[in-house]
PDB file of C-alpha atoms in Angstrom:
ATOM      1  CA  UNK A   1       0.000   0.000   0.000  1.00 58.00           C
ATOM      2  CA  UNK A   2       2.701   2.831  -0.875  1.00 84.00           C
ATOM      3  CA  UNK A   3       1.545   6.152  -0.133  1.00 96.00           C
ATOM      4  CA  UNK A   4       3.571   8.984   0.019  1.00 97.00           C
ATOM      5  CA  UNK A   5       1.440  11.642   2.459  1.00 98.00           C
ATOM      6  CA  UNK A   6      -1.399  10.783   5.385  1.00 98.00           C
ATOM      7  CA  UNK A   7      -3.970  13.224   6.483  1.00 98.00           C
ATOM      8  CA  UNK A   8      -5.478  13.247   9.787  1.00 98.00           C
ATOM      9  CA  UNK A   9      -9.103  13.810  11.182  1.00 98.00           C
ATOM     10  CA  UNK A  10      -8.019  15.782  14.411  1.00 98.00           C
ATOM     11  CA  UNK A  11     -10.515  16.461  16.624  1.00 95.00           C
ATOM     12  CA  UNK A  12     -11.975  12.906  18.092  1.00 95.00           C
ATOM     13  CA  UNK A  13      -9.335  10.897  16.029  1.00 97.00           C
ATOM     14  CA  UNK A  14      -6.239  12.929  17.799  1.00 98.00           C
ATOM     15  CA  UNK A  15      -7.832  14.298  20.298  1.00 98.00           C
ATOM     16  CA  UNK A  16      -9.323  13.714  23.670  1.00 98.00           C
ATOM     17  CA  UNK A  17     -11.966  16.146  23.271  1.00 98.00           C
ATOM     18  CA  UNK A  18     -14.577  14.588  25.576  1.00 98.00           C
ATOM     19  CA  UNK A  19     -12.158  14.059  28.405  1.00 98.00           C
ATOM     20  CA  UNK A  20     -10.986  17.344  28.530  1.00 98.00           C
ATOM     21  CA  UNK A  21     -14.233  19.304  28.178  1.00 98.00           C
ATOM     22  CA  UNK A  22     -15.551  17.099  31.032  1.00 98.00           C
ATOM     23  CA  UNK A  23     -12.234  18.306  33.239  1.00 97.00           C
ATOM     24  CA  UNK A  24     -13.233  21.498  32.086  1.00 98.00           C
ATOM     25  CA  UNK A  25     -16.542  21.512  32.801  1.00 97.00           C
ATOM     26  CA  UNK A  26     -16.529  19.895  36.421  1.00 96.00           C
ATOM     27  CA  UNK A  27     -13.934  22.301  37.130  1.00 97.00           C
ATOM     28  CA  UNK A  28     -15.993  25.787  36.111  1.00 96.00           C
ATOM     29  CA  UNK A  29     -19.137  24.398  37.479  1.00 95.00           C
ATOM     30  CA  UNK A  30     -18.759  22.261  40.751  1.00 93.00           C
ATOM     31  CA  UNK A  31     -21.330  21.596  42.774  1.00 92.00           C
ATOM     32  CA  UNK A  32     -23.357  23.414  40.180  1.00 93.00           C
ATOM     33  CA  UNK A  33     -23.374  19.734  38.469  1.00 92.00           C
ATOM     34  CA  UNK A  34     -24.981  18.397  41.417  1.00 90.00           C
ATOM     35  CA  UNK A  35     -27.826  15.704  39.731  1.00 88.00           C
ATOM     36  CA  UNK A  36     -26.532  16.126  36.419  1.00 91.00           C
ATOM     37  CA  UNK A  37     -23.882  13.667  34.279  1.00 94.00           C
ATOM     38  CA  UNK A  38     -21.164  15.448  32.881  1.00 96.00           C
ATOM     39  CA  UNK A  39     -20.244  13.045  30.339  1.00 96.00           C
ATOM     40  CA  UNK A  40     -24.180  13.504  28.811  1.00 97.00           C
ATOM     41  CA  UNK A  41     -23.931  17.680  28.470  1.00 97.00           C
ATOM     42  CA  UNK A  42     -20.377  17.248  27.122  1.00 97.00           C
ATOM     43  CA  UNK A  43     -21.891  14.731  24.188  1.00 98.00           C
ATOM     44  CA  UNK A  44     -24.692  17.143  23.850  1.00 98.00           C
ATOM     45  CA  UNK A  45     -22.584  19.822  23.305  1.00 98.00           C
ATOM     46  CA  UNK A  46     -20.690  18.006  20.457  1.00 98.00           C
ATOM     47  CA  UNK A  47     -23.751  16.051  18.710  1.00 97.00           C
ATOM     48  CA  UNK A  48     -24.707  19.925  18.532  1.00 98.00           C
ATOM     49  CA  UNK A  49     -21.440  21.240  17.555  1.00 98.00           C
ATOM     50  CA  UNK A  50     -21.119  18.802  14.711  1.00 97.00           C
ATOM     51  CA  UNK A  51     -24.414  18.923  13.247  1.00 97.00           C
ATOM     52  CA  UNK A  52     -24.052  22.812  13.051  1.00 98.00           C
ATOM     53  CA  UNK A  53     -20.754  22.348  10.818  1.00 97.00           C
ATOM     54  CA  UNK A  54     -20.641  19.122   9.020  1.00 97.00           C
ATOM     55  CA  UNK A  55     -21.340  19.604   5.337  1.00 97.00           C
ATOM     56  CA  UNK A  56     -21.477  23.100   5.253  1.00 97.00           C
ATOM     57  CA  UNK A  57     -20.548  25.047   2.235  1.00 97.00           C
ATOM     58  CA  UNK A  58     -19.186  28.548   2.310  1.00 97.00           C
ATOM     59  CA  UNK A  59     -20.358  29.458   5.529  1.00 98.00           C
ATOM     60  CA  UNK A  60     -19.990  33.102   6.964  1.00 97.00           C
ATOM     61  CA  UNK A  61     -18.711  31.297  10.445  1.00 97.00           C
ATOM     62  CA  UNK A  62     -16.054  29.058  11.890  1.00 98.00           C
ATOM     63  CA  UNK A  63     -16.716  25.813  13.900  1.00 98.00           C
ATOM     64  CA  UNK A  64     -15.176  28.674  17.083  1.00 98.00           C
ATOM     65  CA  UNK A  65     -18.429  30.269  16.264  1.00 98.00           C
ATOM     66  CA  UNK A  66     -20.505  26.907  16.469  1.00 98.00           C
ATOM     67  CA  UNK A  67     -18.814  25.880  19.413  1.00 98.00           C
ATOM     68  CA  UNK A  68     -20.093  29.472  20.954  1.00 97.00           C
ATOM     69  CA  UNK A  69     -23.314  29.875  20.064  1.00 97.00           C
ATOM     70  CA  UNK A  70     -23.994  25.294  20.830  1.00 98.00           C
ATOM     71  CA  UNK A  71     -22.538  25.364  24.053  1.00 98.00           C
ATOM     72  CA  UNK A  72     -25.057  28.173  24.738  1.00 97.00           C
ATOM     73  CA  UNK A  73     -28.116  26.174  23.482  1.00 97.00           C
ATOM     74  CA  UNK A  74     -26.602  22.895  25.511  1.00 97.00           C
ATOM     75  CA  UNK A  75     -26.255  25.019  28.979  1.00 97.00           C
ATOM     76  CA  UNK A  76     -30.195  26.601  28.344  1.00 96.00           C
ATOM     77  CA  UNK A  77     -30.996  22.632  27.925  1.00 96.00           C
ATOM     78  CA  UNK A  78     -29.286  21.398  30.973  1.00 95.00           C
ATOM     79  CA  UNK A  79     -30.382  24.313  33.196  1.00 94.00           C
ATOM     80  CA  UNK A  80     -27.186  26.158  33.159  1.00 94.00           C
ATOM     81  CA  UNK A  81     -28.576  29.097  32.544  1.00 91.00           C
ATOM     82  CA  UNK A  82     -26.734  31.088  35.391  1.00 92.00           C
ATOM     83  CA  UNK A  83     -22.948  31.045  34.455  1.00 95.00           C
ATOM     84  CA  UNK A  84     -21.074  33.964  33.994  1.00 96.00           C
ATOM     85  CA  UNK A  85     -20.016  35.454  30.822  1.00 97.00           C
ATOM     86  CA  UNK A  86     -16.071  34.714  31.963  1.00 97.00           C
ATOM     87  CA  UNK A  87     -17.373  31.288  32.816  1.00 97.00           C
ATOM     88  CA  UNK A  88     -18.452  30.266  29.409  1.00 97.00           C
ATOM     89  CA  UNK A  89     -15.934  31.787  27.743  1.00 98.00           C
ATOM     90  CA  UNK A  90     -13.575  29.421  30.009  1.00 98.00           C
ATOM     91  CA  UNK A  91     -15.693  26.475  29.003  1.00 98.00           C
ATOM     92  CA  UNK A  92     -15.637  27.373  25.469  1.00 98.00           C
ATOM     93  CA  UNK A  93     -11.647  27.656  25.666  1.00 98.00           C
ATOM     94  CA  UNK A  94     -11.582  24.193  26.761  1.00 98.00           C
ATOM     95  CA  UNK A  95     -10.960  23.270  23.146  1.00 98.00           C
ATOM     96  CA  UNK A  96      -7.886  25.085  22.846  1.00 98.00           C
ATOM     97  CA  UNK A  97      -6.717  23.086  25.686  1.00 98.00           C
ATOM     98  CA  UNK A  98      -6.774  19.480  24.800  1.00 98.00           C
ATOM     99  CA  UNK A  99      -4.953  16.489  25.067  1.00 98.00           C
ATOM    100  CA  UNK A 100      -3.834  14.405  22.537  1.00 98.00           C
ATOM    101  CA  UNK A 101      -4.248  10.803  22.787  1.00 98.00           C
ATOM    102  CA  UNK A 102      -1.484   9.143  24.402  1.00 98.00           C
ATOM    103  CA  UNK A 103      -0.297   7.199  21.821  1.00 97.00           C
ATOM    104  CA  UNK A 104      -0.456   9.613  19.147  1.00 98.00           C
ATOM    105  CA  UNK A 105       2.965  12.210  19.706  1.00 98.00           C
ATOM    106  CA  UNK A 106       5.235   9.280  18.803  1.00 98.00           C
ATOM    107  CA  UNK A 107       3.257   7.839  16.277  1.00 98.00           C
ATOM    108  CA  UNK A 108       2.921  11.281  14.465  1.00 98.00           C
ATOM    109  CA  UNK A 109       6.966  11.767  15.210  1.00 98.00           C
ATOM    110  CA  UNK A 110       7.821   8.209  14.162  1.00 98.00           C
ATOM    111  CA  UNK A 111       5.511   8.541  10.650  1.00 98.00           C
ATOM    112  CA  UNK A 112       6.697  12.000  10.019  1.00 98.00           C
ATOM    113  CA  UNK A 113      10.001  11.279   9.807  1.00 97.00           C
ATOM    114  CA  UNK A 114       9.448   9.303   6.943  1.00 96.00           C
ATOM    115  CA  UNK A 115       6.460  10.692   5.435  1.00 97.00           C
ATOM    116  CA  UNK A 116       4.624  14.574   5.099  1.00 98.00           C
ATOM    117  CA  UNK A 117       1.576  14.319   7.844  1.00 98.00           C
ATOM    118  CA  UNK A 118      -0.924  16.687   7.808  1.00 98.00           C
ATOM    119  CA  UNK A 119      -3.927  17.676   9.826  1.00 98.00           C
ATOM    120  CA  UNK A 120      -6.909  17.606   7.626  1.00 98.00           C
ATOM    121  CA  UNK A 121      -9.783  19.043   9.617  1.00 98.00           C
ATOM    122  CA  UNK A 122     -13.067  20.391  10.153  1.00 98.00           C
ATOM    123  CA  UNK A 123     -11.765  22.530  13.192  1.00 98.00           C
ATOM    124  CA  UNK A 124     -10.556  26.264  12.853  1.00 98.00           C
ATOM    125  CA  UNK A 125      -6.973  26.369  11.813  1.00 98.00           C
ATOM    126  CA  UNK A 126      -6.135  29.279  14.879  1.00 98.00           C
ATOM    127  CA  UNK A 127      -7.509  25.845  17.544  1.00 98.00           C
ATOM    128  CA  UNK A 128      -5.573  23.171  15.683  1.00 98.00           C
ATOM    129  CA  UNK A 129      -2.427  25.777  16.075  1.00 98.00           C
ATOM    130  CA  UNK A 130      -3.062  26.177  19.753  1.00 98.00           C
ATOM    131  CA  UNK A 131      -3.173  22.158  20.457  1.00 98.00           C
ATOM    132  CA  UNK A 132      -0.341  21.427  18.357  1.00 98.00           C
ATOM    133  CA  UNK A 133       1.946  23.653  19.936  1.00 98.00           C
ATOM    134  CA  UNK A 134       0.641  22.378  23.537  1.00 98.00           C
ATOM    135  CA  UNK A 135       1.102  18.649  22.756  1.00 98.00           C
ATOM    136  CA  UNK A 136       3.937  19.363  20.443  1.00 98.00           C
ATOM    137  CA  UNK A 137       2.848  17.623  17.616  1.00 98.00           C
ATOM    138  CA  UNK A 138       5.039  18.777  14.584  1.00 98.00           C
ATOM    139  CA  UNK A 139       2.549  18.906  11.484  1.00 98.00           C
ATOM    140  CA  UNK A 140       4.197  19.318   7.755  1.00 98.00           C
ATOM    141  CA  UNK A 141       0.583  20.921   6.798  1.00 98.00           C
ATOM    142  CA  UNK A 142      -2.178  22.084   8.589  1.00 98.00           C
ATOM    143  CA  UNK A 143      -5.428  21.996   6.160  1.00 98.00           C
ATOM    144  CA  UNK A 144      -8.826  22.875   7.730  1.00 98.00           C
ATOM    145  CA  UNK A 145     -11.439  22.855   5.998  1.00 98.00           C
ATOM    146  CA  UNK A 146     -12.360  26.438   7.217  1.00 98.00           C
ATOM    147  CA  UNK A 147      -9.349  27.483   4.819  1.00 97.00           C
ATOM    148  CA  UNK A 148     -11.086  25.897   1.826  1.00 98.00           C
ATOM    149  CA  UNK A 149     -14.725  27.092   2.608  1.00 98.00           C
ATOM    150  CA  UNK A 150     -16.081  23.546   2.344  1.00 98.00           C
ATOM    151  CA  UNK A 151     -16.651  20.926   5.083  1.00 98.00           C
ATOM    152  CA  UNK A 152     -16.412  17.151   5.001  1.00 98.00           C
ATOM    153  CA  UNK A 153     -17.870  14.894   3.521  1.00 98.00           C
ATOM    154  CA  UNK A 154     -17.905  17.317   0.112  1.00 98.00           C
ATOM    155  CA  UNK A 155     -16.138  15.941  -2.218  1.00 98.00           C
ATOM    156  CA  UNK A 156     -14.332  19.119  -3.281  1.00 98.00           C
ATOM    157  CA  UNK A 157     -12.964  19.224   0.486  1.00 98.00           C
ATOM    158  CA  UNK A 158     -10.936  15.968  -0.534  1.00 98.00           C
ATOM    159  CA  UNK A 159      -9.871  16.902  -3.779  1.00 98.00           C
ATOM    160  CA  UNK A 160      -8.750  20.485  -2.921  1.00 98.00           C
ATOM    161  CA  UNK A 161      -6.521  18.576   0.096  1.00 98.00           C
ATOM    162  CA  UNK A 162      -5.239  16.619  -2.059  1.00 98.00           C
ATOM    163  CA  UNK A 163      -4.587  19.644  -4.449  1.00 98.00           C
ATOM    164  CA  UNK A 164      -2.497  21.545  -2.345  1.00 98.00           C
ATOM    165  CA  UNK A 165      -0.619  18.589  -1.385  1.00 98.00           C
ATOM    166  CA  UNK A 166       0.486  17.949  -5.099  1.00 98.00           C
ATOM    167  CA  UNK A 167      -0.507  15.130  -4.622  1.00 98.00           C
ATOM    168  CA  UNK A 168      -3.369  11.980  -6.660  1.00 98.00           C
ATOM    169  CA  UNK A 169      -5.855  11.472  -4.302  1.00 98.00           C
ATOM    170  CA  UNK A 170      -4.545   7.729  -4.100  1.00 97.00           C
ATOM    171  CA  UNK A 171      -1.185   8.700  -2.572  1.00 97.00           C
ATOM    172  CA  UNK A 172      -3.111  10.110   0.460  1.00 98.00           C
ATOM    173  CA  UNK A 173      -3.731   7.840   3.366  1.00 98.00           C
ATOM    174  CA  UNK A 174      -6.801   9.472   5.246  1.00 98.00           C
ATOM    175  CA  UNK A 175      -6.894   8.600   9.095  1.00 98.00           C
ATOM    176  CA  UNK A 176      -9.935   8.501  11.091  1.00 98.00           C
ATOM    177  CA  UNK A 177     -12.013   6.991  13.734  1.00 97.00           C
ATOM    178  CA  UNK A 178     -15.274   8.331  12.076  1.00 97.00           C
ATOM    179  CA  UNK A 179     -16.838   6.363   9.087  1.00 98.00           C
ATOM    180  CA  UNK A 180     -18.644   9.194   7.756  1.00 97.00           C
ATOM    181  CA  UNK A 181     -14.899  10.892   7.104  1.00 98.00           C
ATOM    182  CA  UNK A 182     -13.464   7.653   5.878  1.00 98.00           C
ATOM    183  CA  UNK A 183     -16.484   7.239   3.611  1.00 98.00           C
ATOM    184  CA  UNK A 184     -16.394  10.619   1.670  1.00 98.00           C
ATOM    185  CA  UNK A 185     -12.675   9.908   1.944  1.00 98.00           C
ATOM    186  CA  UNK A 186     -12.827   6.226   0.178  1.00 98.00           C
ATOM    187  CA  UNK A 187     -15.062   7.996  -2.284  1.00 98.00           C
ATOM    188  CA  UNK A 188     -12.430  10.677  -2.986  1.00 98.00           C
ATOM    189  CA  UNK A 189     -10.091   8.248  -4.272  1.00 98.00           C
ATOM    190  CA  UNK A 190      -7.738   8.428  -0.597  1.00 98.00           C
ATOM    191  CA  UNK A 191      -6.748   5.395   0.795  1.00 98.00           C
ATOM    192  CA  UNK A 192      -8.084   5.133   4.059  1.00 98.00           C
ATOM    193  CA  UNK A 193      -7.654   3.910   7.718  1.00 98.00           C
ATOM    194  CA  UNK A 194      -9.728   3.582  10.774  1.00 98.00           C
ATOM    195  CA  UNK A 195      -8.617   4.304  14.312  1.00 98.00           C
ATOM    196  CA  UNK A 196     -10.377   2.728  17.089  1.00 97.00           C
ATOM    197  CA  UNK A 197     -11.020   5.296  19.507  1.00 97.00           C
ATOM    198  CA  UNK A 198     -13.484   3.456  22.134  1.00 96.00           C
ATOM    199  CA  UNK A 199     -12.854   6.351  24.770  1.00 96.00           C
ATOM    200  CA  UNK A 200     -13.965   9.210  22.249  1.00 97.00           C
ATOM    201  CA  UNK A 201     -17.474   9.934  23.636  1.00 97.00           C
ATOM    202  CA  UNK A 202     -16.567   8.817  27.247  1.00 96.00           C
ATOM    203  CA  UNK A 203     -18.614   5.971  29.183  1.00 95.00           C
ATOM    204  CA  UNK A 204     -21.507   5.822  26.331  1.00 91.00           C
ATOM    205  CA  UNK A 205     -18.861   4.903  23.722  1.00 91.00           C
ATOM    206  CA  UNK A 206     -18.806   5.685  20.652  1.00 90.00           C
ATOM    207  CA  UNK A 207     -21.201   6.476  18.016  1.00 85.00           C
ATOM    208  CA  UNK A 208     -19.779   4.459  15.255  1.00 88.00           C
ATOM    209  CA  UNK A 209     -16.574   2.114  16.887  1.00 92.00           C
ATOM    210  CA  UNK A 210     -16.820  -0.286  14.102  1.00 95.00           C
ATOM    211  CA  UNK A 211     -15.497  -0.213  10.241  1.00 97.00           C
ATOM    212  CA  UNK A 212     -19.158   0.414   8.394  1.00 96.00           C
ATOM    213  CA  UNK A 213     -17.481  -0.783   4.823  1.00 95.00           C
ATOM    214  CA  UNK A 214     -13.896  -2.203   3.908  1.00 97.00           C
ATOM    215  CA  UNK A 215     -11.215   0.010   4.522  1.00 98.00           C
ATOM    216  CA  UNK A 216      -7.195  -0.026   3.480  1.00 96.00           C
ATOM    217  CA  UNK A 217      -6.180  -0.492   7.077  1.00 97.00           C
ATOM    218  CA  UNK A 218      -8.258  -1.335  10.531  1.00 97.00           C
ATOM    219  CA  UNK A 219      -6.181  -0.690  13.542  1.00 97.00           C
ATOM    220  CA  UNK A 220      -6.205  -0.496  17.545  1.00 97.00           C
ATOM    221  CA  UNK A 221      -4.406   2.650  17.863  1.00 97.00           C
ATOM    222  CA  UNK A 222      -1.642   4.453  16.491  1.00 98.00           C
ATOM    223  CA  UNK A 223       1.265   2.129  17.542  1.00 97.00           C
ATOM    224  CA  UNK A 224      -0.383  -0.074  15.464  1.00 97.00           C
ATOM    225  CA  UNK A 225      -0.703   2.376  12.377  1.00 98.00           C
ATOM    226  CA  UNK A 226       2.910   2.869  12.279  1.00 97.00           C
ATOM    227  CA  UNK A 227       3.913  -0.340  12.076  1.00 97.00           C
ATOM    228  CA  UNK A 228       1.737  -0.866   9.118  1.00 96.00           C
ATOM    229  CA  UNK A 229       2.339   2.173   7.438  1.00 96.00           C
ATOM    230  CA  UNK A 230       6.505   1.784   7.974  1.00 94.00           C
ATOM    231  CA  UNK A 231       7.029  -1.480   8.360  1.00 89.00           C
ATOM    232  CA  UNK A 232       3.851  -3.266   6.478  1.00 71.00           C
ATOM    233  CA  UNK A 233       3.897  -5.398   3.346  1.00 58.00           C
ATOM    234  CA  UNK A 234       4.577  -2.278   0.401  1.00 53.00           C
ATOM    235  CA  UNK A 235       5.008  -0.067   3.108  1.00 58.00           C
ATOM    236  CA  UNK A 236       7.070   3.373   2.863  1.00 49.00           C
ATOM    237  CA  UNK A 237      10.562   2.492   4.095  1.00 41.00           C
ATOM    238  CA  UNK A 238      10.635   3.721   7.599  1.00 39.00           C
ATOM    239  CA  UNK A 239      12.229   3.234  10.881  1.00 33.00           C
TER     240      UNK A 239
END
């Protein structure tokens, strides 16, 4: 399977979004919380988040902006309705404070050494700048699809990536835990590779852990993905 560039979903793929928006949230609200399950208005937030953004074609505002304006809408539906301005605007900033997943720094390190990896998301490219540089995860590219003023799963999201990377479409191995991204990805022409990520949406698990349709590569976690991509049958020489 020689490829010579892989592009990764970021936000539930890379990162641990749900865990550290719950840390965030118990920590603004406290005993606010009192009756209520934190890991439930976190998912809320997101299913909210995500339907606001996905597909959406030249839009006037960022998913910061969705992220705003759906955390409001989650908080009115939980009965949050008394937090400060300063203390939404710290729960909002949760997102520019995430972890990665453990295993992905030296995976990304490992696979960039021998191959250009880029960060091929739906989040704004000012978020994805702020993570990076907290996890230190050394990108070659980062391509969101706020730059290109279409969101996944359009087609013309795909090719444009693939575009700017001067790149076919088949030399691009797409990475993600999400079968709707892997999908429009497959469709594309990318080669493609799931990510299990069974922790994504916390204790409910999450909303699609399986493969939905054949895919290039099937893996546990990103260990795993490097020593496919390096060391696999056809694989990109690597260490």
């Amino acid at each position: 399977m020689p490829i010579r560039a892989l592009t990764f979903d970021t936000g539930g793929t890379v990162l641990d979004w749900h865990g550290g928006l719950v840390r965030r949230l118990n920590a603004v609200c406290g005993d606010r919380l009192a009756g209520m399950e934190p890991h439930v208005l976190v998912n809320d937030w997101r299913k909210r988040a995500m339907k606001a953004i996905v597909g959406q074609l030249q839009p006037a505002f960022n998913m910061d902006d969705v992220h705003r304006e759906t955390l409001g809408a989650t908080l009115q539906a939980f009965g949050l309705v008394d937090l400060s301005a300063s203390e939404r605007e710290a729960l909002w900033r949760g997102w520019y404070e995430l972890d990665a997943w453990p295993d992905f720094p030296a995976a990304l390190q490992a696979l960039g050494r021998a191959l250009p990896v880029v960060s091929f998301t739906m989040l704004p490219t000012a978020l994805v700048m702020g993570v990076s540089r907290r996890n230190a995860l050394a990108w070659d590219a980062i391509i969101s699809c706020e730059m290109i003023g279409v969101y996944k799963p359009h087609a013309e999201a795909y090719a444009t990536a693939a575009r700017w990377l001067g790149l076919a479409p088949q030399d691009i191995l797409m990475v993600a835990c999400h079968n709707f991204d892997l999908n429009a990805a497959q469709a594309a022409g990318f080669k493609t590779a799931f990510v299990r990520r069974p922790d994504e949406w916390g204790p409910q698990g999450p909303q699609d852990p399986h493969p939905n349709r054949p895919y290039d590569l099937v893996v546990d976690g990103f260990e795993e993905l490097r020593r496919q991509v390096l060391n696999g049958p056809g694989a990109f020489p690597g260490p």
